[in-house]
Short mmCIF file of C-alpha atoms in Angstrom, two decimals:
data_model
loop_
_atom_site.label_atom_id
_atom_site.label_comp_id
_atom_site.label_asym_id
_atom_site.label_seq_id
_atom_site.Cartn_x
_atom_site.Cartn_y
_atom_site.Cartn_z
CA UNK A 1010 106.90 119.78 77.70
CA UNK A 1011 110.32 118.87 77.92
CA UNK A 1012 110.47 117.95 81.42
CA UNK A 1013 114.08 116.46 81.87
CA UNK A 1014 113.86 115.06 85.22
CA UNK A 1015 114.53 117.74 88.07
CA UNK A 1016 116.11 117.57 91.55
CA UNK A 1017 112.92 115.85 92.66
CA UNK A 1018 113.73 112.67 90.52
CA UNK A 1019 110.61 111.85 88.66
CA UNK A 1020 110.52 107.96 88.13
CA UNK A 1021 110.88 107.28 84.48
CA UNK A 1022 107.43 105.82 83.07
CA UNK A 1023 108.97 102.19 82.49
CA UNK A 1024 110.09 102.07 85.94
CA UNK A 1025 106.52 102.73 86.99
CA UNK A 1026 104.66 100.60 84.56
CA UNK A 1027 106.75 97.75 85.48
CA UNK A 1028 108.86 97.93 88.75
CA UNK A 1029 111.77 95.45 89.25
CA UNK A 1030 109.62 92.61 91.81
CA UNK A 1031 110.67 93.16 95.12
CA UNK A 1032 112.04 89.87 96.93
CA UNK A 1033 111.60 88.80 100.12
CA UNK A 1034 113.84 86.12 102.75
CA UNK A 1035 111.41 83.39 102.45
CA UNK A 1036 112.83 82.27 105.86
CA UNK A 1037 112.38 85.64 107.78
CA UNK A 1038 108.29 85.47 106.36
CA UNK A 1039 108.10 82.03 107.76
CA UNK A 1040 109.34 83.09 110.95
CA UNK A 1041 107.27 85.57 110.57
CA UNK A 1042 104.09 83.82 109.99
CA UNK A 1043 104.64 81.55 113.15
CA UNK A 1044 105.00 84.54 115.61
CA UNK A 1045 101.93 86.16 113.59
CA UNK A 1046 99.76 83.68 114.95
CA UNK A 1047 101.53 83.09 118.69
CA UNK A 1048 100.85 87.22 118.54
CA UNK A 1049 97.58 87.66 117.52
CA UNK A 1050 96.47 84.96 120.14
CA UNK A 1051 98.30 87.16 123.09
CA UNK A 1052 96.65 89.93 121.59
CA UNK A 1053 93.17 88.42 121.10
CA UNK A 1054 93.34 87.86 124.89
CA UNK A 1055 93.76 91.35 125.64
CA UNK A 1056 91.15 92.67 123.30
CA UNK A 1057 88.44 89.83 124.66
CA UNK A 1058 89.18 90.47 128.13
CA UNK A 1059 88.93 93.93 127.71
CA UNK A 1060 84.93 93.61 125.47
CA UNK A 1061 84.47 90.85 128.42
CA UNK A 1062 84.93 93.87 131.34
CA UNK A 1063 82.95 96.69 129.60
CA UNK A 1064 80.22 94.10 129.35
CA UNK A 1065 80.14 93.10 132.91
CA UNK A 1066 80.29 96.56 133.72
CA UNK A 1067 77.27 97.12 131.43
CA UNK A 1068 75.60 94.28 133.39
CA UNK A 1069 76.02 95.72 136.61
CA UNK A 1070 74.79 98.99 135.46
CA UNK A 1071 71.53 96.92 134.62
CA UNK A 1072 71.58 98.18 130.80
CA UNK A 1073 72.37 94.60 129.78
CA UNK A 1074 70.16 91.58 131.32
CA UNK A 1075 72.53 88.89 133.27
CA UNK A 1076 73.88 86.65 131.11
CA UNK A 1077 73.00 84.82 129.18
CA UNK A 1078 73.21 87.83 126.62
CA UNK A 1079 71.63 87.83 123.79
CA UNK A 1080 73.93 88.68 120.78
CA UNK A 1081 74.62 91.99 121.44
CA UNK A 1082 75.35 94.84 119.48
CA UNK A 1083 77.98 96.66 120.76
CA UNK A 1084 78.86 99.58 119.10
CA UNK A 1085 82.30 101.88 119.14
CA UNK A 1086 85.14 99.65 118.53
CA UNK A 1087 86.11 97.49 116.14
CA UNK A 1088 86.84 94.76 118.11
CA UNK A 1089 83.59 94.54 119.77
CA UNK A 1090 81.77 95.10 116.51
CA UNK A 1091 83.67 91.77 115.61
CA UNK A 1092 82.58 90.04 118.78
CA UNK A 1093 79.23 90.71 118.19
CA UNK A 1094 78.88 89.26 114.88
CA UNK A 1095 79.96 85.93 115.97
CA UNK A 1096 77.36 84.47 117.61
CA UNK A 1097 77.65 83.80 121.72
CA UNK A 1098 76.72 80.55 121.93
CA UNK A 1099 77.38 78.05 125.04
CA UNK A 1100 80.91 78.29 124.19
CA UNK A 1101 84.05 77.52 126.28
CA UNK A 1102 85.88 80.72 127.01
CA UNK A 1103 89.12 78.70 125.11
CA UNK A 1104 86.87 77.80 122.00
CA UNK A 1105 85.89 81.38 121.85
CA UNK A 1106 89.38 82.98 121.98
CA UNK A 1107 90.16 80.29 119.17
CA UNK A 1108 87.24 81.90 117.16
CA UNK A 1109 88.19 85.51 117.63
CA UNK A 1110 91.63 84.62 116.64
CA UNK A 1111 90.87 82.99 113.44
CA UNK A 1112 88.42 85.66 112.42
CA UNK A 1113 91.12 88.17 112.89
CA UNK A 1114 93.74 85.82 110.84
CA UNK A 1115 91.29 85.48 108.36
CA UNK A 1116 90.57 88.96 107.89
CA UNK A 1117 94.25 89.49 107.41
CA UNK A 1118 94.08 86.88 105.05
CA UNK A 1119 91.55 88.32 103.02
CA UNK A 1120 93.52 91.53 102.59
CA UNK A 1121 96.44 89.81 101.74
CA UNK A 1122 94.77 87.55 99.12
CA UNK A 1123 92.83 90.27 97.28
CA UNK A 1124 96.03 92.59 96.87
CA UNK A 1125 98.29 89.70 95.77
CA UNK A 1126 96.34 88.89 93.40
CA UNK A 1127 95.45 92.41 91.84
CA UNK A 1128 99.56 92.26 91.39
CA UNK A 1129 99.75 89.05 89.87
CA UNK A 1130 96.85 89.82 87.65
CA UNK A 1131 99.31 92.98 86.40
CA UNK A 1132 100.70 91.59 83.70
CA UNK A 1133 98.31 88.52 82.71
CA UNK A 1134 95.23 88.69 80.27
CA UNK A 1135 92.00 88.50 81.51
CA UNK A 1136 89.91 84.70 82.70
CA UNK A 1137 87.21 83.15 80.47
CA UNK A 1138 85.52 81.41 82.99
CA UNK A 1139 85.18 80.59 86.55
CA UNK A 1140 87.62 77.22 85.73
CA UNK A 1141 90.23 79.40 84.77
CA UNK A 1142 90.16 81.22 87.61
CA UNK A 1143 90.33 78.20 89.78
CA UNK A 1144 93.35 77.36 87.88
CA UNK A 1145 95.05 80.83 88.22
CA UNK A 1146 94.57 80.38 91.67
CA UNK A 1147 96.05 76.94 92.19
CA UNK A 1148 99.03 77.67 90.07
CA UNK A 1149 99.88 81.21 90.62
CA UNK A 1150 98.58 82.09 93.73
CA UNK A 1151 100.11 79.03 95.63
CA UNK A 1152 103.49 78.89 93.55
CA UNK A 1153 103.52 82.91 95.32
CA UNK A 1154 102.52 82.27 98.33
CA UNK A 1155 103.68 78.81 99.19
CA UNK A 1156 105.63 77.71 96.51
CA UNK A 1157 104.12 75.11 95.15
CA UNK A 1158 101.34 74.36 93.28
CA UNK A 1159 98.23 72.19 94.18
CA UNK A 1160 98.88 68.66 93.64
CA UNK A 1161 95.00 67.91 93.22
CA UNK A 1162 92.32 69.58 91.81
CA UNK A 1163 88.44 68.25 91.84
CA UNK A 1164 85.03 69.49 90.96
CA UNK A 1165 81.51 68.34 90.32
CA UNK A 1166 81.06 71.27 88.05
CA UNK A 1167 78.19 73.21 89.98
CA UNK A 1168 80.62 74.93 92.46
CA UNK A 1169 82.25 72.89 94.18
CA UNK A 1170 86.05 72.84 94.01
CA UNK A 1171 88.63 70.52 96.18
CA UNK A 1172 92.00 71.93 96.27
CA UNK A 1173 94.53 69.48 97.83
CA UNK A 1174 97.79 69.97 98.78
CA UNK A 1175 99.58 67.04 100.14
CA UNK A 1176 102.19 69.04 102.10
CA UNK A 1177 101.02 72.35 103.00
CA UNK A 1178 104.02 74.97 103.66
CA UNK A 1179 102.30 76.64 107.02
CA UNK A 1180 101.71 73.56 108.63
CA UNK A 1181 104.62 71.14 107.04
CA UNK A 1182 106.99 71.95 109.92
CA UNK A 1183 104.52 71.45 112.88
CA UNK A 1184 105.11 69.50 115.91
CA UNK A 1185 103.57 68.98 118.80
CA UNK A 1186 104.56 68.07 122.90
CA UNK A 1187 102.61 64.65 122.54
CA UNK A 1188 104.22 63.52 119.19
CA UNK A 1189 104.20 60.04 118.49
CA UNK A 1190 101.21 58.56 120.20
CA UNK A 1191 99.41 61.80 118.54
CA UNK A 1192 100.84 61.27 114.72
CA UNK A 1193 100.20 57.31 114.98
CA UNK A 1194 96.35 58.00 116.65
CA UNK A 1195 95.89 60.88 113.71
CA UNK A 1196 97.26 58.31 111.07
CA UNK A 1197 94.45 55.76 112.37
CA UNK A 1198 92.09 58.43 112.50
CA UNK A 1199 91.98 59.68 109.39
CA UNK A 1200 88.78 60.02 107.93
CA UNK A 1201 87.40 62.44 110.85
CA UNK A 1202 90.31 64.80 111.32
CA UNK A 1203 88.71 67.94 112.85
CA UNK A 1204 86.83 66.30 115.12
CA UNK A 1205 90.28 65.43 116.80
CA UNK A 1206 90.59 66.99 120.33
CA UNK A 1207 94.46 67.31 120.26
CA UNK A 1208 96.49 70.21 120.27
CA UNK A 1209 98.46 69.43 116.80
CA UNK A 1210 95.36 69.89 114.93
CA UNK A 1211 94.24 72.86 116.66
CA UNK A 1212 96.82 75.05 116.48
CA UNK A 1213 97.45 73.59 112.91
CA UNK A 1214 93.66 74.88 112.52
CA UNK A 1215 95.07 78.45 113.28
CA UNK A 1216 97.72 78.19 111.21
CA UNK A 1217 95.77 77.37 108.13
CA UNK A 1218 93.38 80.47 108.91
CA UNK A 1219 95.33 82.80 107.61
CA UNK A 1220 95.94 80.71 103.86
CA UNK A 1221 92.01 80.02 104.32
CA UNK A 1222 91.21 83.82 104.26
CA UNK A 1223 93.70 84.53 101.54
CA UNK A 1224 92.24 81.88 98.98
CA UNK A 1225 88.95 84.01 100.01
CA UNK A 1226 89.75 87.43 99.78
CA UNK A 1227 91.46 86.57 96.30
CA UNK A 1228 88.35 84.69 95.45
CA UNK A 1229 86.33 87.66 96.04
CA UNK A 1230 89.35 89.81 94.46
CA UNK A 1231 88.35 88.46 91.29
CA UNK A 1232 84.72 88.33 91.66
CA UNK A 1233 83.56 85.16 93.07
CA UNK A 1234 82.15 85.04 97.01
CA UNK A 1235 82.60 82.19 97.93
CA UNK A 1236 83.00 80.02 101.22
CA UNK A 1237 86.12 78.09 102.11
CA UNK A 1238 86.39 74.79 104.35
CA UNK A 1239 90.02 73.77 105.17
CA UNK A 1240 90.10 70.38 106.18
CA UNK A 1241 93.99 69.38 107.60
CA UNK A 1242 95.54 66.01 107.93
CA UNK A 1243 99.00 66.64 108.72
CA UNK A 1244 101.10 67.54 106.54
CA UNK A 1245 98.24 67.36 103.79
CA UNK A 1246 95.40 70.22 103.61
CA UNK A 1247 92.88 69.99 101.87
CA UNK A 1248 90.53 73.26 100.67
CA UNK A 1249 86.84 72.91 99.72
CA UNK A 1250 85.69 75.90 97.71
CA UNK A 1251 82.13 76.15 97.61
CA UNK A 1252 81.02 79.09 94.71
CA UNK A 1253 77.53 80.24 95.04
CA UNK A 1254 74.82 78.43 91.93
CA UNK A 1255 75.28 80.33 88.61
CA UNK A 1256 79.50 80.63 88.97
CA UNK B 959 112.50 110.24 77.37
CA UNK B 960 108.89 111.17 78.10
CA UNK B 961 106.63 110.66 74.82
CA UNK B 962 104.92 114.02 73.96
CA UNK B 963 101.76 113.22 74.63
CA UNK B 964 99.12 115.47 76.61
CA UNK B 965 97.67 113.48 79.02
CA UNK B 966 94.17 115.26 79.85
CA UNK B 967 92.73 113.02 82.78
CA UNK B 968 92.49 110.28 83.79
CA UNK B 969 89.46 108.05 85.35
CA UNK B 970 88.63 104.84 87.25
CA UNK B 971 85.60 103.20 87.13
CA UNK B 972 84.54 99.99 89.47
CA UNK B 973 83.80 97.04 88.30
CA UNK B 974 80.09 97.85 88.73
CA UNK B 975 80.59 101.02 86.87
CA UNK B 976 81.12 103.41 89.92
CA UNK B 977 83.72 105.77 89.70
CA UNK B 978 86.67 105.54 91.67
CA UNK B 979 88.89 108.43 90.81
CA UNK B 980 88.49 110.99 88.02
CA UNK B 981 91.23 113.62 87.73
CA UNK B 982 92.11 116.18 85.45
CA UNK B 983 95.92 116.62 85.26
CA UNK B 984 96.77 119.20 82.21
CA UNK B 985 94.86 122.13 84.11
CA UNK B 986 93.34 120.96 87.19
CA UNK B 987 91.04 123.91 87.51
CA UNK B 988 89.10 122.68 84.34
CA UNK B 989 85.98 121.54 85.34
CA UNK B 990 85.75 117.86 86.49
CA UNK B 991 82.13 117.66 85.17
CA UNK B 992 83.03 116.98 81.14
CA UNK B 993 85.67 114.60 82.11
CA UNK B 994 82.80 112.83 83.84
CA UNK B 995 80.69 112.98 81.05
CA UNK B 996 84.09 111.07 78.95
CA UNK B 997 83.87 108.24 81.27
CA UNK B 998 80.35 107.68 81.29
CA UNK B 999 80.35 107.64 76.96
CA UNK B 1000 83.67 105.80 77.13
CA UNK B 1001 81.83 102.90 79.50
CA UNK B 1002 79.46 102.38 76.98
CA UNK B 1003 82.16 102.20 74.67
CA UNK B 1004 83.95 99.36 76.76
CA UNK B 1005 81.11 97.45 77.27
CA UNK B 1006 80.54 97.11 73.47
CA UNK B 1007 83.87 96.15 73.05
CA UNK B 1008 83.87 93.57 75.33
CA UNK B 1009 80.18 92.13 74.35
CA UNK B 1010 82.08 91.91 70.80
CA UNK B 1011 84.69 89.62 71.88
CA UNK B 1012 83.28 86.48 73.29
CA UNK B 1013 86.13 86.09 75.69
CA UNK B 1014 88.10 89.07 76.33
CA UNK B 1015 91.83 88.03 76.81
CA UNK B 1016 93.17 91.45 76.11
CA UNK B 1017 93.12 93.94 78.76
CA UNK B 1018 94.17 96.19 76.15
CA UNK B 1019 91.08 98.31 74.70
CA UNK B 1020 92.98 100.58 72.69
CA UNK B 1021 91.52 103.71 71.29
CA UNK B 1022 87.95 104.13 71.57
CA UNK B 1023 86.62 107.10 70.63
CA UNK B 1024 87.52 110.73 69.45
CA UNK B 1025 85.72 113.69 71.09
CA UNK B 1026 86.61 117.56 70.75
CA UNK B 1027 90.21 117.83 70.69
CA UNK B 1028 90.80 114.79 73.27
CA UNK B 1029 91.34 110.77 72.48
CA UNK B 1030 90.00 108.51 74.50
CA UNK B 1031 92.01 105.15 75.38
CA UNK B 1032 90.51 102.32 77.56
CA UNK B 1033 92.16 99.42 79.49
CA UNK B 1034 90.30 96.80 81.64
CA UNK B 1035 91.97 94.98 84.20
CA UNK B 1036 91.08 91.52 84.88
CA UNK B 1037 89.55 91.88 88.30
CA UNK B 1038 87.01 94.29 85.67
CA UNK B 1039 88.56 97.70 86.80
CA UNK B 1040 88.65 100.14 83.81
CA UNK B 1041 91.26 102.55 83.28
CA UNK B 1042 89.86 105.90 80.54
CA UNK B 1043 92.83 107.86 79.44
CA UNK B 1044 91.86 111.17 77.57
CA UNK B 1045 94.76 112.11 75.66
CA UNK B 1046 94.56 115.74 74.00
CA UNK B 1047 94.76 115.31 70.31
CA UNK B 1048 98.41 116.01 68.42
CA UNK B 1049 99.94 115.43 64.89
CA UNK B 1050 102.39 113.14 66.07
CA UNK B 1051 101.79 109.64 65.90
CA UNK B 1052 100.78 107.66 69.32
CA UNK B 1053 102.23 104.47 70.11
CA UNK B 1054 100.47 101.72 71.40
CA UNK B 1055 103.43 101.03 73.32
CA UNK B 1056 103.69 104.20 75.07
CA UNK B 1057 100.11 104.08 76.02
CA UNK B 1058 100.16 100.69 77.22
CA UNK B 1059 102.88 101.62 79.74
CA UNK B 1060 101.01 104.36 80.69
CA UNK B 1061 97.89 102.01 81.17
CA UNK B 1062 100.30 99.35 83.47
CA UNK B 1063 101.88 102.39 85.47
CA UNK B 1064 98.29 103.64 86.32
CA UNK B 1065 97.01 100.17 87.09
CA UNK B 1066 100.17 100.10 89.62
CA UNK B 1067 99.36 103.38 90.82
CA UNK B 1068 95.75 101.73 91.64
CA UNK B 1069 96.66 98.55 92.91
CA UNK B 1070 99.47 100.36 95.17
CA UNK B 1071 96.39 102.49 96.93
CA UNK B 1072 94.28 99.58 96.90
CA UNK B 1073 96.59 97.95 99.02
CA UNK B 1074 96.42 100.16 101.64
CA UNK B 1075 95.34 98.49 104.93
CA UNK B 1076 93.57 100.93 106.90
CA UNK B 1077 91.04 101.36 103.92
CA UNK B 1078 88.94 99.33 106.13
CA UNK B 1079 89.66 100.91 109.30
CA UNK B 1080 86.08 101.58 109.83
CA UNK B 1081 84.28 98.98 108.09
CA UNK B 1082 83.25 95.70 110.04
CA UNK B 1083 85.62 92.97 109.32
CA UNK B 1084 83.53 90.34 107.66
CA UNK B 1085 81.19 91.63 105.31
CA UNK B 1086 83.19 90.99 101.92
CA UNK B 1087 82.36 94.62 100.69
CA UNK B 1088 84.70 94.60 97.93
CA UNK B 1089 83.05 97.44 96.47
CA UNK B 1090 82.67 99.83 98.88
CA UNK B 1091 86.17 99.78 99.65
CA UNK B 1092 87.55 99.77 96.14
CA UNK B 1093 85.67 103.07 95.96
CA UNK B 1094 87.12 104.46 99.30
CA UNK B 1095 90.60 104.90 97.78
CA UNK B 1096 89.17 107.75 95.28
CA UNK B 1097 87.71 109.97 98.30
CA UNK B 1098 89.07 113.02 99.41
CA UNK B 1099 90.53 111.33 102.59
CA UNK B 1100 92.76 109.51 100.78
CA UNK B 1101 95.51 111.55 99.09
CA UNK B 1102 97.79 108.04 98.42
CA UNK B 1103 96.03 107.92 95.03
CA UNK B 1104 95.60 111.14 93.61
CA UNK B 1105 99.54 111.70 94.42
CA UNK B 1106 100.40 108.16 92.66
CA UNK B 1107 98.50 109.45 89.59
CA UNK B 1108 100.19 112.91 89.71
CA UNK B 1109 103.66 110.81 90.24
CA UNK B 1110 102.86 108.94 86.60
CA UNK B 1111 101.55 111.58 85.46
CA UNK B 1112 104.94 113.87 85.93
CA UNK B 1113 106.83 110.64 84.11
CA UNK B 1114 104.82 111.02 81.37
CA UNK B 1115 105.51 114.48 80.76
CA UNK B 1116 101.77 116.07 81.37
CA UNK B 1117 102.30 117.69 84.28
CA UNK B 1118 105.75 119.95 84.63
CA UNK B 1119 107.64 118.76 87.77
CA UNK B 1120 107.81 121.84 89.79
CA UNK B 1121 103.72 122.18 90.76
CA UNK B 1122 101.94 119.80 93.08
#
């Protein structure tokens, strides 16, 4: 049993149990970040055009009524099987590209979330209640991810959790074509801020997709579905966790 | 140095008590079934344990039962994955500490397969099926994990370096 480690260099147990952390440029990931969105967009195009042509085509063949469809379900690929569960309302083609992009960033959110916090949670005891979890979250979870930690936390204490953040990393550096006359009309405008029709807000929306899915998928990570409003006012986001009765 | 320990299998078990990965690592021929048997007595085991403590801190278990010529270790994670080490009985004395490594190398060896991306190639993207994909990493398809737990396994000492 006295395996001294061979040509094929078998890790040493304390080098698995507790790798060194590997670092990453926290420049390059912002970079990053920004062309993850501009990309998925581009890419989000391609893929709806492409669900958009098959359909037509299945309209002409006659298997599908004319539009308007009902919510079809398409099966095969993924990205029709994604379509489909987002209901087709009277939508703008624009507002439903925006849709499909932010269910895609949030998916890769929720990936993201759930695995980053299975690592953090390597080392750490386990939570005593749902408060502490909350807390792990806005401490831990944000110092990783956007280091910081949330300057506000709020509940009513039957689910309902307000995470603020008065200047949110993703969306601290945007800018926008229309500048001024857009940041003074937001700063007047504050109590409404998503019912803006400006582009700042909107792409900021898309931005914040991607944080919104990772505060979900390590929500559910640890056990707790719940459903996530972001609600920005630049630079300041806000999150609204809402945890199902019983958490 | 590798600690001398036999390390007999090892098993996985969801957070609803469905089992991820079981493998038997001193002879992998020997039959999978008794080792399933181990985790199901070690669950109720765990779940003692952690009804006992009010609010369980430690992800440590430490040893939980004796059976037949094998010791049985647990370790809960806090997203409520549990970790069963059977460890073949010897004279020497265990460590904790040696076992808790072992414990955080296997959670790593988890977490590292967990992480894999196209888990959910298949899946639709928004149903928040935690479960079903947790258990995904322990299929057959997925040889990530089993060779992660071999890997750990070889540091420990079970299995001799040269076979697969």
């Amino acid at each position: 049993m006295n395996a001294a480690p061979g040509p094929s260099s078998s890790p040493s147990l304390s080098a698995l149990a507790d790798p060194p952390p590997r670092m990453m440029d926290s420049a390059a990931m912002d970079y990053f970040l920004i062309e993850l969105v501009q990309t998925l967009s581009q890419s989000a195009k391609v893929a709806d055009a492409r669900a958009k042509k098959v359909e037509q085509e299945m309209i002409d063949a006659g298997l599908l009524p004319p539009p308007p469809p009902p919510p079809q379900v398409l099966k095969g690929r993924k990205e029709l099987q994604r379509e489909s569960t987002v209901p087709t309302l009277d939508k703008t083609p624009a507002e439903e590209e925006e849709e499909s992009v932010r269910a895609r960033l949030e998916a890769i959110g929720l990936h993201v979330g759930a695995n980053i916090t299975e690592r953090l949670c390597h080392d750490r005891l386990g939570f005593s209640d749902t408060l502490d979890t909350i807390k792990f979250i806005c401490k831990e979870l944000w110092s990783t991810c956007w280091d910081k930690q949330v300057d506000n936390l709020r509940t009513n204490h039957r689910g309902v959790y307000v995470l603020q953040d008065n200047s949110f990393k993703p969306i601290a550096r945007i800018s926008s074509w229309e500048s001024r006359a857009d940041a003074t009309r937001r700063a007047k405008l504050v109590e409404s801020p998503l019912t803006l029709v400006d582009s700042d807000s909107d792409s900021a929306v898309q931005y914040v997709a991607m944080s919104a899915g990772t505060l979900r998928g390590s929500l559910a990570r640890l056990g707790l579905q719940a459903t996530i409003i972001p609600e920005i006012n630049l630079p300041q986001c806000t999150f609204q966790v809402k945890l199902p009765k019983g958490a | 140095m590798p600690p001398q320990l036999g390390l007999a299998a090892v098993a996985f078990v969801s957070a609803q008590n469905h089992p991820i990965l079981v493998r038997a690592l001193l002879t992998p021929t020997d039959d999978l079934l008794k080792f399933h048997y181990l985790a199901h007595t070690s669950l109720d085991v765990i779940d003692e344990r952690i009804a006992a403590a009010p609010k369980n801190p430690e992800s440590y278990l430490g040893f939980l039962y004796a059976m037949e010529e094998v010791a049985v270790y647990g370790y809960i994670t806090p997203l409520k994955v549990k970790i069963i080490l059977a460890l073949t009985l010897t004279d020497a004395v265990v460590r904790d500490a040696d076992v808790i490594a072992m414990f955080k190398a296997f959670h790593l060896a988890y977490y590292r397969s967990v992480a894999n991306p196209f888990l959910k190639l298949h899946t639709p993207l928004d149903t928040p099926s935690e479960h079903s994909t947790l258990l995904l990493a322990g299929s057959a398809q997925w040889k990530g994990f089993r060779r992660r737990v071999d890997e750990v396994a070889r540091a420990v000492g079970a299995l001799p370096v040269s076979t697969s």
